[in-house]
C-alpha positions as a LaTeX table, in Angstrom:
\begin{tabular}{lrrr}
\hline
Residue & $x$ (\AA) & $y$ (\AA) & $z$ (\AA) \\
\hline
Met1 & 0.22 & $-0.31$ & $-0.22$ \\
Glu2 & 1.27 & 3.17 & $-1.06$ \\
Asn3 & 2.26 & 5.77 & 1.69 \\
Lys4 & 0.90 & 9.21 & 0.96 \\
Lys5 & 3.25 & 12.14 & 2.20 \\
Gln6 & 1.63 & 14.26 & 4.70 \\
Pro7 & 1.33 & 17.89 & 3.79 \\
Lys8 & 3.65 & 20.19 & 5.88 \\
Lys9 & 2.12 & 21.75 & 8.53 \\
Glu10 & 2.18 & 25.47 & 8.52 \\
Leu11 & 4.08 & 27.77 & 11.31 \\
Thr12 & 1.41 & 29.28 & 13.50 \\
Ile13 & 2.36 & 33.34 & 13.87 \\
Asp14 & 4.44 & 33.22 & 16.83 \\
Gln15 & 6.40 & 30.13 & 15.35 \\
Lys16 & 7.04 & 32.39 & 12.44 \\
Ile17 & 7.96 & 35.50 & 14.37 \\
Asn18 & 10.26 & 33.28 & 17.05 \\
Arg19 & 11.93 & 31.92 & 13.54 \\
Arg20 & 12.61 & 35.71 & 12.11 \\
Asn21 & 13.91 & 36.60 & 15.68 \\
Phe22 & 16.32 & 33.87 & 15.97 \\
Ile23 & 17.58 & 34.62 & 11.89 \\
Ser24 & 17.83 & 38.52 & 12.98 \\
Phe25 & 19.76 & 37.56 & 16.21 \\
Gly26 & 21.95 & 35.32 & 14.44 \\
Val27 & 23.10 & 37.64 & 12.21 \\
Phe28 & 23.74 & 40.39 & 14.08 \\
Gly29 & 25.89 & 38.31 & 16.32 \\
Val30 & 27.81 & 37.07 & 13.61 \\
Met31 & 28.18 & 40.76 & 12.42 \\
Gly32 & 28.85 & 41.71 & 15.70 \\
Val33 & 31.66 & 39.27 & 16.04 \\
Ala34 & 33.27 & 40.11 & 12.83 \\
Ala35 & 33.34 & 44.12 & 13.70 \\
Tyr36 & 34.81 & 43.44 & 16.84 \\
Lys37 & 37.57 & 41.38 & 15.29 \\
Gly38 & 38.35 & 44.19 & 12.89 \\
Trp39 & 38.23 & 46.85 & 15.43 \\
Arg40 & 40.45 & 44.62 & 17.73 \\
Trp41 & 42.94 & 43.76 & 14.15 \\
Leu42 & 43.02 & 47.91 & 13.33 \\
Tyr43 & 43.69 & 48.48 & 17.17 \\
Thr44 & 46.81 & 46.20 & 17.58 \\
Ala45 & 47.68 & 47.07 & 14.24 \\
Pro46 & 51.45 & 48.85 & 14.07 \\
Lys47 & 51.32 & 52.65 & 13.22 \\
Glu48 & 52.66 & 53.79 & 10.11 \\
Val49 & 56.19 & 54.68 & 9.82 \\
Ala50 & 56.64 & 58.28 & 10.40 \\
Gly51 & 57.33 & 60.35 & 7.80 \\
Val52 & 55.42 & 63.25 & 6.06 \\
Thr53 & 52.64 & 61.53 & 7.61 \\
Ala54 & 52.61 & 59.71 & 11.05 \\
Ser55 & 50.48 & 58.39 & 14.27 \\
Ala56 & 47.97 & 56.69 & 12.10 \\
Lys57 & 47.38 & 52.52 & 12.17 \\
Ala58 & 49.50 & 51.69 & 9.15 \\
Pro59 & 46.56 & 50.08 & 7.52 \\
Leu60 & 44.21 & 53.17 & 8.21 \\
Arg61 & 46.69 & 55.18 & 6.53 \\
Arg62 & 47.14 & 52.70 & 3.54 \\
Ala63 & 43.17 & 53.07 & 3.45 \\
Leu64 & 43.38 & 57.04 & 3.37 \\
Asn65 & 46.14 & 57.15 & 0.74 \\
Gln66 & 43.87 & 54.94 & $-1.66$ \\
Thr67 & 40.75 & 57.13 & $-1.12$ \\
Glu68 & 42.80 & 60.06 & $-1.80$ \\
Leu69 & 43.70 & 58.24 & $-4.99$ \\
Ala70 & 40.36 & 57.59 & $-5.76$ \\
Met71 & 38.86 & 61.35 & $-4.82$ \\
Arg72 & 41.22 & 62.59 & $-7.52$ \\
Asn73 & 40.50 & 60.53 & $-10.19$ \\
Phe74 & 36.96 & 62.21 & $-9.87$ \\
Phe75 & 38.18 & 65.79 & $-8.85$ \\
Ser76 & 37.32 & 68.26 & $-11.13$ \\
Asn77 & 37.86 & 72.52 & $-11.26$ \\
Asn78 & 34.26 & 72.47 & $-12.82$ \\
His79 & 32.79 & 71.51 & $-9.65$ \\
Leu80 & 32.50 & 74.37 & $-7.29$ \\
Val81 & 30.83 & 74.56 & $-3.52$ \\
Arg82 & 27.82 & 76.10 & $-3.32$ \\
Thr83 & 28.11 & 80.01 & $-2.36$ \\
Tyr84 & 25.35 & 82.16 & $-0.48$ \\
Pro85 & 24.34 & 85.83 & $-0.18$ \\
Lys86 & 26.48 & 87.89 & 1.97 \\
Ser87 & 23.65 & 88.32 & 4.28 \\
Met88 & 23.75 & 84.58 & 5.87 \\
Ala89 & 27.53 & 85.13 & 6.78 \\
Ala90 & 28.47 & 84.81 & 10.21 \\
Lys91 & 29.20 & 88.24 & 11.88 \\
Asn92 & 31.26 & 86.60 & 14.57 \\
Val93 & 33.71 & 84.00 & 12.63 \\
Arg94 & 34.43 & 81.02 & 14.59 \\
His95 & 38.43 & 81.19 & 15.67 \\
Asn96 & 40.08 & 77.46 & 16.28 \\
Ser97 & 43.20 & 77.73 & 16.97 \\
Asp98 & 46.20 & 79.87 & 17.26 \\
Ile99 & 48.86 & 77.36 & 15.80 \\
Gly100 & 51.54 & 79.59 & 13.81 \\
Val101 & 49.48 & 83.15 & 14.90 \\
Lys102 & 50.83 & 83.30 & 18.16 \\
Gly103 & 52.46 & 86.38 & 19.65 \\
Gly104 & 55.45 & 87.93 & 18.57 \\
Phe105 & 54.69 & 88.59 & 15.07 \\
Val106 & 55.14 & 92.07 & 13.44 \\
Ile107 & 52.75 & 92.73 & 10.80 \\
Glu108 & 54.54 & 95.73 & 9.26 \\
Asp109 & 57.50 & 93.47 & 8.64 \\
Trp110 & 55.74 & 90.54 & 6.55 \\
Lys111 & 56.33 & 89.61 & 3.51 \\
Leu112 & 55.53 & 86.55 & 1.22 \\
Gln113 & 58.29 & 83.76 & 0.28 \\
Val114 & 57.43 & 81.92 & $-2.84$ \\
Ile115 & 60.26 & 79.43 & $-3.55$ \\
Lys116 & 60.29 & 77.82 & $-7.36$ \\
His117 & 61.26 & 74.03 & $-7.33$ \\
Thr118 & 64.28 & 75.70 & $-9.03$ \\
Gly119 & 65.09 & 77.10 & $-5.58$ \\
Glu120 & 64.55 & 80.68 & $-6.64$ \\
Ile121 & 63.16 & 82.79 & $-4.08$ \\
Leu122 & 60.22 & 85.34 & $-5.03$ \\
Thr123 & 59.26 & 88.22 & $-2.06$ \\
Phe124 & 55.90 & 89.65 & $-2.62$ \\
Thr125 & 54.47 & 92.71 & $-0.23$ \\
Ile126 & 50.89 & 92.57 & 0.92 \\
Asp127 & 49.98 & 95.94 & $-1.47$ \\
Gln128 & 51.58 & 94.06 & $-4.49$ \\
Ile129 & 48.48 & 91.36 & $-3.95$ \\
Lys130 & 45.86 & 93.22 & $-2.80$ \\
Ala131 & 46.71 & 95.57 & $-6.24$ \\
Leu132 & 45.52 & 92.60 & $-8.26$ \\
Pro133 & 41.75 & 91.75 & $-8.57$ \\
Lys134 & 39.92 & 90.98 & $-5.62$ \\
Thr135 & 37.33 & 88.06 & $-5.39$ \\
Glu136 & 34.95 & 87.34 & $-2.81$ \\
Ile137 & 33.19 & 84.40 & $-1.90$ \\
Val138 & 30.64 & 83.06 & 0.85 \\
Tyr139 & 30.63 & 79.18 & 1.68 \\
Asp140 & 29.85 & 77.25 & 4.26 \\
Phe141 & 33.79 & 76.22 & 6.02 \\
Lys142 & 33.94 & 72.85 & 7.43 \\
Cys143 & 35.63 & 71.80 & 9.74 \\
Val144 & 36.83 & 68.17 & 10.81 \\
Glu145 & 35.60 & 68.14 & 14.51 \\
Gly146 & 32.02 & 68.33 & 12.86 \\
Trp147 & 30.95 & 72.12 & 12.79 \\
Asp148 & 30.34 & 74.29 & 10.10 \\
Gln149 & 29.91 & 77.93 & 9.47 \\
Ile150 & 28.68 & 80.02 & 6.76 \\
Gln151 & 31.64 & 82.66 & 6.06 \\
Tyr152 & 32.33 & 85.64 & 4.13 \\
Trp153 & 36.08 & 85.95 & 2.45 \\
Gly154 & 37.66 & 88.22 & 0.27 \\
Gly155 & 41.13 & 87.97 & $-1.39$ \\
Leu156 & 43.06 & 87.14 & $-4.46$ \\
Lys157 & 42.26 & 83.94 & $-6.50$ \\
Met158 & 45.26 & 81.92 & $-6.57$ \\
Ile159 & 44.88 & 80.90 & $-10.20$ \\
Asp160 & 45.19 & 84.84 & $-11.07$ \\
Phe161 & 48.30 & 85.16 & $-8.51$ \\
Ile162 & 49.82 & 82.14 & $-10.51$ \\
Ala163 & 49.36 & 83.76 & $-13.62$ \\
His164 & 50.20 & 87.33 & $-13.01$ \\
Phe165 & 53.51 & 86.41 & $-11.47$ \\
Gly166 & 54.50 & 83.81 & $-13.88$ \\
Leu167 & 54.12 & 80.65 & $-11.81$ \\
Ala168 & 52.38 & 78.88 & $-14.32$ \\
Glu169 & 55.16 & 76.00 & $-14.73$ \\
Glu170 & 55.14 & 75.53 & $-10.85$ \\
Thr171 & 51.83 & 74.49 & $-10.98$ \\
Lys172 & 52.76 & 71.44 & $-13.32$ \\
Leu173 & 54.07 & 70.06 & $-10.16$ \\
Ala174 & 52.07 & 67.69 & $-8.27$ \\
Tyr175 & 51.84 & 69.50 & $-4.58$ \\
Met176 & 52.00 & 72.92 & $-3.17$ \\
Gly177 & 53.12 & 73.96 & 0.58 \\
Met178 & 52.65 & 76.79 & 2.87 \\
Met179 & 54.25 & 77.16 & 6.08 \\
Thr180 & 53.28 & 80.07 & 8.79 \\
Pro181 & 56.19 & 82.46 & 9.28 \\
Asp182 & 57.09 & 81.01 & 12.41 \\
Lys183 & 57.25 & 77.49 & 10.78 \\
Ala184 & 54.82 & 76.09 & 13.35 \\
Tyr185 & 51.93 & 74.94 & 11.17 \\
Gln186 & 52.41 & 73.82 & 7.48 \\
Val187 & 50.04 & 72.28 & 4.92 \\
Gly188 & 50.20 & 70.00 & 1.85 \\
Leu189 & 47.88 & 70.47 & $-1.05$ \\
Asp190 & 47.50 & 68.42 & $-4.08$ \\
Met191 & 47.74 & 70.76 & $-7.15$ \\
Pro192 & 44.49 & 70.33 & $-8.61$ \\
Ser193 & 42.91 & 71.83 & $-5.30$ \\
Ala194 & 45.35 & 74.41 & $-4.55$ \\
Val195 & 44.48 & 76.00 & $-7.96$ \\
His196 & 40.38 & 75.21 & $-7.93$ \\
Pro197 & 38.93 & 78.54 & $-8.89$ \\
Gln198 & 37.43 & 78.89 & $-5.72$ \\
Thr199 & 40.82 & 79.05 & $-3.64$ \\
Ile200 & 42.16 & 82.26 & $-2.54$ \\
Leu201 & 44.82 & 83.95 & $-0.80$ \\
Ala202 & 42.45 & 85.96 & 1.55 \\
Tyr203 & 43.35 & 89.31 & 2.97 \\
Glu204 & 39.87 & 90.45 & 4.00 \\
Met205 & 36.91 & 89.00 & 6.73 \\
Asn206 & 33.68 & 90.30 & 6.33 \\
Gly207 & 34.37 & 92.88 & 4.33 \\
Lys208 & 37.62 & 94.40 & 6.14 \\
Pro209 & 40.97 & 93.31 & 6.96 \\
Ile210 & 41.52 & 89.81 & 8.55 \\
Pro211 & 41.96 & 90.06 & 12.18 \\
Met212 & 45.78 & 88.57 & 13.72 \\
Asn213 & 44.12 & 85.65 & 15.40 \\
His214 & 42.46 & 84.47 & 11.83 \\
Gly215 & 45.85 & 84.81 & 10.19 \\
Ala216 & 46.51 & 88.58 & 9.14 \\
Pro217 & 48.17 & 90.13 & 6.76 \\
Leu218 & 47.13 & 86.81 & 4.38 \\
Arg219 & 45.79 & 83.41 & 4.71 \\
Leu220 & 44.57 & 80.36 & 2.81 \\
Ile221 & 40.97 & 80.05 & 1.93 \\
Ile222 & 40.32 & 76.77 & $-0.07$ \\
Pro223 & 36.45 & 75.77 & $-0.27$ \\
Val224 & 37.20 & 72.30 & $-1.12$ \\
Lys225 & 39.14 & 71.21 & 1.79 \\
Tyr226 & 38.52 & 70.84 & 5.55 \\
Gly227 & 39.44 & 73.67 & 7.61 \\
Ile228 & 42.72 & 72.22 & 8.50 \\
Lys229 & 44.11 & 72.83 & 5.27 \\
Asn230 & 42.71 & 76.54 & 5.36 \\
Leu231 & 46.57 & 77.72 & 6.62 \\
Lys232 & 46.56 & 80.71 & 8.75 \\
Arg233 & 49.39 & 83.73 & 8.04 \\
Ile234 & 51.22 & 82.36 & 5.35 \\
Gly235 & 54.61 & 82.85 & 5.29 \\
Ser236 & 55.84 & 80.91 & 2.37 \\
Ile237 & 54.47 & 78.72 & $-0.37$ \\
Thr238 & 56.55 & 75.63 & $-2.36$ \\
Phe239 & 56.14 & 73.42 & $-5.06$ \\
Ser240 & 57.37 & 69.84 & $-5.38$ \\
Asp241 & 56.49 & 66.47 & $-6.79$ \\
Thr242 & 56.43 & 64.88 & $-3.49$ \\
Arg243 & 54.12 & 65.23 & $-0.27$ \\
Pro244 & 55.00 & 69.04 & 1.46 \\
Pro245 & 55.15 & 68.59 & 5.36 \\
Asp246 & 51.88 & 68.97 & 6.87 \\
Tyr247 & 50.84 & 69.53 & 10.67 \\
Trp248 & 47.81 & 67.51 & 11.13 \\
Ala249 & 48.83 & 64.78 & 8.80 \\
Arg250 & 51.97 & 63.80 & 11.25 \\
Ser251 & 49.24 & 63.48 & 13.98 \\
Gly252 & 46.97 & 61.39 & 12.33 \\
Tyr253 & 44.84 & 62.98 & 10.06 \\
Asp254 & 44.14 & 62.42 & 6.51 \\
Tyr255 & 46.87 & 64.10 & 3.96 \\
Tyr256 & 43.94 & 64.84 & 1.33 \\
Ser257 & 41.22 & 66.31 & 4.14 \\
Gly258 & 38.89 & 66.84 & 0.47 \\
Leu259 & 35.47 & 67.50 & 0.61 \\
\hline
\end{tabular}
């Protein structure tokens, strides 16, 4: 006599709920274990060998460097950051750090040094820079700490500075470096970002000369980068095919720091 297979009994609603909960908690548990092991692996990994960059875990620095390469492949000077009307700019511009702009500086003695890759040194005064056409920008300044603020700056476009003073040949190199007069703060910039049309050598904030604590008489405003790259009080500019020194990159931060 042929045995007929009994139809499978359908699960009750409670059984279905319990089954789904079991699967969900199981997946969550596996993912949690994997995340913990990944964290432990990164936590116990050795730090990178100190050089232009330092203090980051070696695997993290490798990941940051690969991310930079990917971002640079998609970067375009045709992509501009959003700008705003002057009425939206903060009246009290946030002051975050005094590194490179501490006391003992005589503003009347300031001159900008531009060191070409050949070693030739050019020197410029603030009056030479102010004599060229001024550009203004109102944009959302972003800090790596998580805050942002709409700010209003005025100054000379970097590309206009480059063109007027015959520095186009220098921009064929991969990087631009900047340093404060006291050499306490340095930034390294990939050249495409440095010569982005919204990058300016700023000498005005909210329509007035930049105050001392914000980098008088001349600072960098580079909207395609986080605030750590917006160097206050530029003392020198250099050009190279290797990464220039960078203050925060030596403390474990991303060298690129792009937005």
